[in-house]
Short mmCIF file of C-alpha atoms and ligand atoms in Angstrom, two decimals:
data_model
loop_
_atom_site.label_atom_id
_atom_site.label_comp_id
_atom_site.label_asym_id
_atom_site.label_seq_id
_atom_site.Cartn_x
_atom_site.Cartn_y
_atom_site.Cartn_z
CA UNK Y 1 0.27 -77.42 -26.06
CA UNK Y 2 2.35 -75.09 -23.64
CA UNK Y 3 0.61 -71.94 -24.17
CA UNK Y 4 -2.85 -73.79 -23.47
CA UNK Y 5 -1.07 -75.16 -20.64
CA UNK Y 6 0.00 -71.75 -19.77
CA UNK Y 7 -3.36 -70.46 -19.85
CA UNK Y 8 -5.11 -72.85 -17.62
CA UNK Y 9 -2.22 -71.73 -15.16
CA UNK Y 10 -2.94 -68.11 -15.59
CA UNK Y 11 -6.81 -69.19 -15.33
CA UNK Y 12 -5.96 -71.25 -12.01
CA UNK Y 13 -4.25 -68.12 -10.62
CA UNK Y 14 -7.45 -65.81 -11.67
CA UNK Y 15 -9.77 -68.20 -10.05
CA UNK Y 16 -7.88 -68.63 -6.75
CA UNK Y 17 -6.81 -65.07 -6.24
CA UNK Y 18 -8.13 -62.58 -8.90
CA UNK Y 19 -5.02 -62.09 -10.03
CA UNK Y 20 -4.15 -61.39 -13.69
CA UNK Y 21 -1.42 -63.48 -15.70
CA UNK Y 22 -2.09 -61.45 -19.22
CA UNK Y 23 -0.73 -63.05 -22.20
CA UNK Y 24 2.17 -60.40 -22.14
CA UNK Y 25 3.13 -61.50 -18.92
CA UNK Y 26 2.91 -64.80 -19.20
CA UNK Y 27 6.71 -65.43 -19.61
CA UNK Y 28 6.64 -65.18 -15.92
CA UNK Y 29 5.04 -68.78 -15.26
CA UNK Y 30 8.15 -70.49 -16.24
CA UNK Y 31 10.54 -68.68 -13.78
CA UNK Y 32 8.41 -68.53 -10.84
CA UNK Y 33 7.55 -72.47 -11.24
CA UNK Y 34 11.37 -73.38 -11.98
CA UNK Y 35 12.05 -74.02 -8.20
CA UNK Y 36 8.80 -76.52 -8.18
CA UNK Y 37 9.63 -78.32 -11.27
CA UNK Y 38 13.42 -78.91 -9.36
CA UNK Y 39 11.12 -80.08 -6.17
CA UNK Y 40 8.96 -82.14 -7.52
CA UNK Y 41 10.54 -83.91 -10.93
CA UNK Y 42 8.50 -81.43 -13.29
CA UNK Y 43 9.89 -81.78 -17.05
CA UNK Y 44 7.87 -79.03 -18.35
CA UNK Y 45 4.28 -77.01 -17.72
CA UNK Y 46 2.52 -79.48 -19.76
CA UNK Y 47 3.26 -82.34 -17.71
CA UNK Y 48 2.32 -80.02 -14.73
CA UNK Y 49 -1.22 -79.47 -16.09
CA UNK Y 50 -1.71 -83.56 -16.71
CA UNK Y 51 -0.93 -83.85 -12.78
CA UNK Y 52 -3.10 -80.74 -11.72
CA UNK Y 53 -6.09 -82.99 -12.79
CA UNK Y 54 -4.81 -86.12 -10.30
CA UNK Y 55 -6.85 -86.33 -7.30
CA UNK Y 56 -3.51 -87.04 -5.60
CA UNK Y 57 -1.98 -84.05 -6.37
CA UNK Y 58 -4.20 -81.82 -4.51
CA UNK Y 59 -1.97 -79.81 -2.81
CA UNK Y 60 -0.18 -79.10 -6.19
CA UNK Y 61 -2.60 -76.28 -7.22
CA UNK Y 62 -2.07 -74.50 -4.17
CA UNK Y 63 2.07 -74.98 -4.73
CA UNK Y 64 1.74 -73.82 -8.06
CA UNK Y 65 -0.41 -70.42 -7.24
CA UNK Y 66 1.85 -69.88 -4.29
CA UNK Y 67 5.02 -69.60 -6.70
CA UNK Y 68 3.26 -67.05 -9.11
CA UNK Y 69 2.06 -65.03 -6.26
CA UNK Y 70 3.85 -61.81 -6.48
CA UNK Y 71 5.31 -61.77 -2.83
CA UNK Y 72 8.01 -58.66 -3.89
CA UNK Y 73 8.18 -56.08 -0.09
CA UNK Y 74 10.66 -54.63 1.95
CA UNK Y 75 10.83 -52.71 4.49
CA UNK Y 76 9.40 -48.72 4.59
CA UNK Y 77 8.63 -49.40 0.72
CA UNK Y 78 8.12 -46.10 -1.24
CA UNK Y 79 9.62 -43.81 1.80
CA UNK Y 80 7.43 -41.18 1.17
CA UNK Y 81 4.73 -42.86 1.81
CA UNK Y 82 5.51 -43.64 5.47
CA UNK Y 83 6.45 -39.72 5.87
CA UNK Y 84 3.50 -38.87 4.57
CA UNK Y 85 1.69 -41.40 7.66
CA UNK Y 86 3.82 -39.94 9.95
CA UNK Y 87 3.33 -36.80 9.09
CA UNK Y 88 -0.22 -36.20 8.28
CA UNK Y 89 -2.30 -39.61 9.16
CA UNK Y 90 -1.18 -40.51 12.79
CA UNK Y 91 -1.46 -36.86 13.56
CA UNK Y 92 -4.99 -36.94 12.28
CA UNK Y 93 -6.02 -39.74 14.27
CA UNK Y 94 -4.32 -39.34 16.85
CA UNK Y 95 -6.59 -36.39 17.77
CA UNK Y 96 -9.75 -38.24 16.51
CA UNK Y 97 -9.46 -41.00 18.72
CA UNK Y 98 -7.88 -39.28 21.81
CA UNK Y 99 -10.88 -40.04 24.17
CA UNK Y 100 -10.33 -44.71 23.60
CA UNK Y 101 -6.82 -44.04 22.67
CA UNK Y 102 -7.31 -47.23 20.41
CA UNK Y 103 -6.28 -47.52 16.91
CA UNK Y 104 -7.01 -50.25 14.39
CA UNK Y 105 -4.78 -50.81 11.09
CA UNK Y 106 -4.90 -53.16 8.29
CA UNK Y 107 -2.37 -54.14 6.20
CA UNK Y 108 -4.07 -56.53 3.40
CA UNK Y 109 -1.92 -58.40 1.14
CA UNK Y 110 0.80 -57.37 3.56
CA UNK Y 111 3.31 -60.61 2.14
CA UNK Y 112 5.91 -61.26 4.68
CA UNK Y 113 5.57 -58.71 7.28
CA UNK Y 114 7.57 -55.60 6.40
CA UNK Y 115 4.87 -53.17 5.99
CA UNK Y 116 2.83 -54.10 9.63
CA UNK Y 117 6.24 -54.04 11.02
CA UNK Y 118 7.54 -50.86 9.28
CA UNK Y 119 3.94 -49.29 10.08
CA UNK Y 120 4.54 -50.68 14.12
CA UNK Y 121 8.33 -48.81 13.79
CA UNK Y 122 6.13 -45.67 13.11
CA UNK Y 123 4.63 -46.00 16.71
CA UNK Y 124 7.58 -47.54 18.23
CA UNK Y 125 9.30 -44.25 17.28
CA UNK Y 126 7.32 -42.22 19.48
CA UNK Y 127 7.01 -43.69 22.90
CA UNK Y 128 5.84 -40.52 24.79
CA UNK Y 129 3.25 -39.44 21.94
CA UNK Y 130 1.62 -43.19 21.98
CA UNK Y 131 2.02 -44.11 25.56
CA UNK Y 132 -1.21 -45.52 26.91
CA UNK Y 133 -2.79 -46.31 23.63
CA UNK Y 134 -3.68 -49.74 22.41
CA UNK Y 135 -2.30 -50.14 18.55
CA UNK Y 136 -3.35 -53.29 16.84
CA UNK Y 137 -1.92 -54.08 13.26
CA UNK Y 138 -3.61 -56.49 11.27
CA UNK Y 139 -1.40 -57.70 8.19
CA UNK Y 140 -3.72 -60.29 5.84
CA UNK Y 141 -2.50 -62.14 2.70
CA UNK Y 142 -3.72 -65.07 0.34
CA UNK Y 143 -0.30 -66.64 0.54
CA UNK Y 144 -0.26 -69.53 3.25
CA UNK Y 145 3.52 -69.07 2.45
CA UNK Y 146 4.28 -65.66 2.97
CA UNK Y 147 1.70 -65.28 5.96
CA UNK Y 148 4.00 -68.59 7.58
CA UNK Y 149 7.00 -66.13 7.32
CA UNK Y 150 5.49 -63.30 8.83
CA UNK Y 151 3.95 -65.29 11.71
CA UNK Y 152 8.02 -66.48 12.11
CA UNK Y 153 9.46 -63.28 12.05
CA UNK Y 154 12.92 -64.25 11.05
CA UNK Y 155 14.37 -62.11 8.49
CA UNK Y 156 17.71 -62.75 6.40
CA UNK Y 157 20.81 -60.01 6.35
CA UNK Y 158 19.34 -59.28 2.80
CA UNK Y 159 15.37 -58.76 3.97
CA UNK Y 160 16.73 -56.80 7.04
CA UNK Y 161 19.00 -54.41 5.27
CA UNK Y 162 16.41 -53.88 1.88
CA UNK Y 163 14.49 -50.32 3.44
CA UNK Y 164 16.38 -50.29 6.73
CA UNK Y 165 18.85 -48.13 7.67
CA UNK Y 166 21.46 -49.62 10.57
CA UNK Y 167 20.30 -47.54 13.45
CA UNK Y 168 16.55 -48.93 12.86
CA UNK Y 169 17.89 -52.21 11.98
CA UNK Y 170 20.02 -52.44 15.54
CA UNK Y 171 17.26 -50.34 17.08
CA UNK Y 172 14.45 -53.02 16.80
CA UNK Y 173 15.38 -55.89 16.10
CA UNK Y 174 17.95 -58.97 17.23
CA UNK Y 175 20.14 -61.05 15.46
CA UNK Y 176 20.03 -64.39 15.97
CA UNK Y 177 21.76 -67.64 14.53
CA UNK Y 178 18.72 -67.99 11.64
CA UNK Y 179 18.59 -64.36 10.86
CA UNK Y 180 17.36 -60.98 12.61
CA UNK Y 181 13.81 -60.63 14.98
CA UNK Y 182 11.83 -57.58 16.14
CA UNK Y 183 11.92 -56.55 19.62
CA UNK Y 184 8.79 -57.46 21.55
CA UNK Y 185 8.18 -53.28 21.05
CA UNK Y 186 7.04 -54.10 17.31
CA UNK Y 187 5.77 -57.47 17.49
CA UNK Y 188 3.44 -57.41 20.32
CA UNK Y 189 1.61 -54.85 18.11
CA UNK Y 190 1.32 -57.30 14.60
CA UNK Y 191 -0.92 -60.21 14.23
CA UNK Y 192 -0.79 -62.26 11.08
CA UNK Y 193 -3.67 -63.82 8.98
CA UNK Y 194 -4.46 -65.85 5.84
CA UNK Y 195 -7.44 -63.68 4.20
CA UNK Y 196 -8.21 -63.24 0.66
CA UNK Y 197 -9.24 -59.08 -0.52
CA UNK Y 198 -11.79 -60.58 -2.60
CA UNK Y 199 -13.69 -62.16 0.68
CA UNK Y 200 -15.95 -60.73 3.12
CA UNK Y 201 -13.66 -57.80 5.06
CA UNK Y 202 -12.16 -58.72 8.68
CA UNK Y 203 -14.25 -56.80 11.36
CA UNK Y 204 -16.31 -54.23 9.01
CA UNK Y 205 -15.76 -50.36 9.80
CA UNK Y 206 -13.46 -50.93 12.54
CA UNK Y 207 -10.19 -49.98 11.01
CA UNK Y 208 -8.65 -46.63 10.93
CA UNK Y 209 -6.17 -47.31 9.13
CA UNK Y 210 -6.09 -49.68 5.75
CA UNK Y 211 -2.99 -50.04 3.14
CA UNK Y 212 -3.56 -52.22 0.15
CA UNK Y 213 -0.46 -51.54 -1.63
CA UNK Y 214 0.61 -53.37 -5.05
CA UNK Y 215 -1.99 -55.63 -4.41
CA UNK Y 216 -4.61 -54.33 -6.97
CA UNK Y 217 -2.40 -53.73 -9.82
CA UNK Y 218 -3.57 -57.35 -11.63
CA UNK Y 219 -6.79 -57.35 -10.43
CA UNK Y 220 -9.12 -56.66 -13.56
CA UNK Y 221 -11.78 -54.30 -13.17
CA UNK Y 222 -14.15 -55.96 -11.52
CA UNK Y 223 -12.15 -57.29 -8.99
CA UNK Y 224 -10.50 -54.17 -8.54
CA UNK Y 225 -13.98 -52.48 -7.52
CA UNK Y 226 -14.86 -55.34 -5.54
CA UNK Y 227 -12.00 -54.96 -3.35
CA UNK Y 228 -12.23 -51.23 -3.59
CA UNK Y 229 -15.69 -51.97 -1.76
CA UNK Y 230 -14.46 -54.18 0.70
CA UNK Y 231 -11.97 -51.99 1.73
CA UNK Y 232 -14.22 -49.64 2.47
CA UNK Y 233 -16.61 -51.10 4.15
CA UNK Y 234 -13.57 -52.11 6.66
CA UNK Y 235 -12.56 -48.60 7.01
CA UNK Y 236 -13.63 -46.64 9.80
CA UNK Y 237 -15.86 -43.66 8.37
CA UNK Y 238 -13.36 -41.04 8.82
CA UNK Y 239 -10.96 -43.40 8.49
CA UNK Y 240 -7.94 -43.71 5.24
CA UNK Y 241 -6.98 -45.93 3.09
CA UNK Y 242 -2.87 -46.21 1.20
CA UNK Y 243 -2.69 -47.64 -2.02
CA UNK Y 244 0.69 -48.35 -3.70
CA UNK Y 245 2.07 -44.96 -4.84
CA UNK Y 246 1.87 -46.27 -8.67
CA UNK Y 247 -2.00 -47.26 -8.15
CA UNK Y 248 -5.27 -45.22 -8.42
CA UNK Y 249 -8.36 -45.46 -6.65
CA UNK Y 250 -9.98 -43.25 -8.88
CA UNK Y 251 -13.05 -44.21 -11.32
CA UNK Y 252 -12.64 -47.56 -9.48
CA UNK Y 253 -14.71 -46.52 -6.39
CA UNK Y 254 -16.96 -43.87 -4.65
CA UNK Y 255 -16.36 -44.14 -1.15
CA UNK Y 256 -12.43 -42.63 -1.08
CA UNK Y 257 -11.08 -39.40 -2.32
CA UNK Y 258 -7.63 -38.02 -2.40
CA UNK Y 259 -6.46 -36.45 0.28
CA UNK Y 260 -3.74 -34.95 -1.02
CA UNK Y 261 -1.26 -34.19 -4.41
CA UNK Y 262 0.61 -37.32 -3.35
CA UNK Y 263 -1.33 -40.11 -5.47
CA UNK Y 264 -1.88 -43.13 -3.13
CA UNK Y 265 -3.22 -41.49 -0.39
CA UNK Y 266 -7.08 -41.46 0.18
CA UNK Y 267 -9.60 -40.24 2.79
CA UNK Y 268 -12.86 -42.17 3.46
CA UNK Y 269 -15.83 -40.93 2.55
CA UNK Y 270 -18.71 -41.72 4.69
CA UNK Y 271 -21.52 -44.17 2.94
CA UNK Y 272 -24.57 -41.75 3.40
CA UNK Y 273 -22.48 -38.75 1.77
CA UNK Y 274 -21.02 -40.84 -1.56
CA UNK Y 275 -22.64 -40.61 -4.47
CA UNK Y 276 -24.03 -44.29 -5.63
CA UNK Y 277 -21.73 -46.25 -7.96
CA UNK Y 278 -22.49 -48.49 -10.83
CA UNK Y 279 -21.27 -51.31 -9.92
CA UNK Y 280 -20.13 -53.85 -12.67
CA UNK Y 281 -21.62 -57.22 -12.34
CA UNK Y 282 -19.20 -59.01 -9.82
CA UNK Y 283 -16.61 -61.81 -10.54
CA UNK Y 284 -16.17 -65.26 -9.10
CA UNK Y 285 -13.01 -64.78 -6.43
CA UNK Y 286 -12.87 -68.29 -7.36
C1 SAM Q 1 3.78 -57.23 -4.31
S1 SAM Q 1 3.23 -57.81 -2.75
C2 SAM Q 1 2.99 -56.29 -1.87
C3 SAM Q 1 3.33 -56.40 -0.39
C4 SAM Q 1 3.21 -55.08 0.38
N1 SAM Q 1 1.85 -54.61 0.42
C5 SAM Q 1 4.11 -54.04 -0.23
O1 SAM Q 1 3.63 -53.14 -0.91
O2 SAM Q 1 5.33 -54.12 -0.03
C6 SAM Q 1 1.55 -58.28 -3.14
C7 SAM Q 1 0.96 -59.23 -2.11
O3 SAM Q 1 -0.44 -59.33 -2.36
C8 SAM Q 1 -0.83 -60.66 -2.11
N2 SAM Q 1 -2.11 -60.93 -2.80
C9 SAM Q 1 -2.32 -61.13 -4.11
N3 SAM Q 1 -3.62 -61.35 -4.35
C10 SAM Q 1 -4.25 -61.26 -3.15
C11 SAM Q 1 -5.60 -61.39 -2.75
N4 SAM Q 1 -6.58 -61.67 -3.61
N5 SAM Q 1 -5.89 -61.25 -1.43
C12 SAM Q 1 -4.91 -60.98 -0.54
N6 SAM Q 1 -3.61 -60.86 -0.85
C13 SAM Q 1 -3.28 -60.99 -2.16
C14 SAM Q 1 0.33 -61.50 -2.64
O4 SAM Q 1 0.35 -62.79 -2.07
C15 SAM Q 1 1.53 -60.63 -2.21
O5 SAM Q 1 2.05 -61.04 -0.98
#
């Protein structure tokens, strides 16, 4: 009975957010649903499913995806990354947009915050290069949860210290008696939304700017090209996209292509210039 039990969890995952709970790691379930079980009474995953299907329990589902939901960030994850931004992206734009000094960024599946805020430090760093210009970061995730926390914007010693270094830490943000806040400086630049990667994209072409890092990894094909597409079609024509440095985007889409050795990095490629894909036929975001 448990591992049918453990499938139809896996499947309610799939349906809700396209992500993957293969068979190998399904030994996951149980961890990430101990601290429900505790909450609610739970003796095991097959008295979970029997209360999944009572029309009382109808927030339960949503508890239950929320726990397996991958929510793992810190700040400036995968350093190089953010050198590589600093170093070759906000350059680049910079000069493309110099005449409406505007930029647009989106950070989907951005969990709790660090990477908008870690991507606002970028800007913060530089007062005299981005005076007058209007920055808006966008960070998007499925999780209710984790989009809660980075709409609060209260991070513990351990979140604070995992990717910063104590000059940044003291630099930009305050402690205070629940834990430490960014300075106005960073947080007048983030806005935080629930959104789903599989759903129609937030304000098509109009970012500059998109990271969708160790989001895709348990997508399954389809999916994967879905959101591949979707992140395009937000992405400004001569815009970029960041995917996590252990992802690819390529043989998944058409309308990005490396822009450099570093893997993760990709330039947009404007529609009327890519070559046509095949797409698969398209799965249920559920
Ligand atoms: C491992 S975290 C990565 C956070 C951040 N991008 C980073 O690299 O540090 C993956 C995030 O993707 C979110 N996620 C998973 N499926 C999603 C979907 N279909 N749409 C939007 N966000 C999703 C999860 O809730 C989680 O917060």
């Amino acid at each position: 009975m448990s591992e049918i039990s453990e499938r139809i969890v896996a499947d309610l995952l799939f349906a809700r957010t396209g992500q993957q709970l293969t068979e190998a790691r399904r030994w996951r379930i149980q961890t990430a649903l101990a601290g429900l079980f505790r909450e609610r009474g739970i003796a095991n995953i097959d008295q979970l499913v029997c209360m999944l299907a009572e029309p009382r329990e109808s927030g339960l589902a949503q508890d239950v995806v929320e726990a397996l939901l991958n929510n793992e960030t810190y700040f400036f994850r995968d350093r190089l990354m953010f050198d590589l931004l600093a170093r070759e992206v906000l350059p680049d734009l910079a000069a493309k947009r110099a005449d409406t000094k505007r930029l647009a960024i989106w950070s989907a599946g951005c969990s709790t915050g660090q990477e908008a805020l870690s991507l606002a430090m970028l800007f913060a760093d530089q007062p005299e290069r981005w005076a007058g210009w209007k920055v808006d970061i966008l960070g998007t995730d499925i999780s209710g949860k984790a989009v809660a926390a980075a709409r609060r914007g209260v991070y513990s010693q351990f979140e604070i210290q995992r990717g910063l270094g104590v000059t940044q830490m003291l630099r930009w943000f305050d402690e205070g008696a629940h834990g430490w806040t960014p300075h106005a400086e960073l947080s007048r630049r983030v806005r935080f939304d629930r959104r789903n990667v599989l759903d129609e994209p937030p304000h098509p072409g109009r970012f500059d700017l998109v990271l969708c890092r160790n989001v895709l990894l348990y997508f399954e094909r389809a999916n994967r090209m879905r959101a591949f597409d979707h992140l395009a079609r937000a992405t400004a024509d001569d815009g970029w996209l960041m995917i996590g440095a252990g992802e690819t985007a390529s043989g998944q889409t058409t309308a990005f292509a490396p822009a450099c050795d570093t893997s993760g990095l990709y330039r947009r490629i404007a529609p009327d210039t890519a070559p046509q894909p095949a797409w698969p036929e398209r799965a249920s975001a559920g």
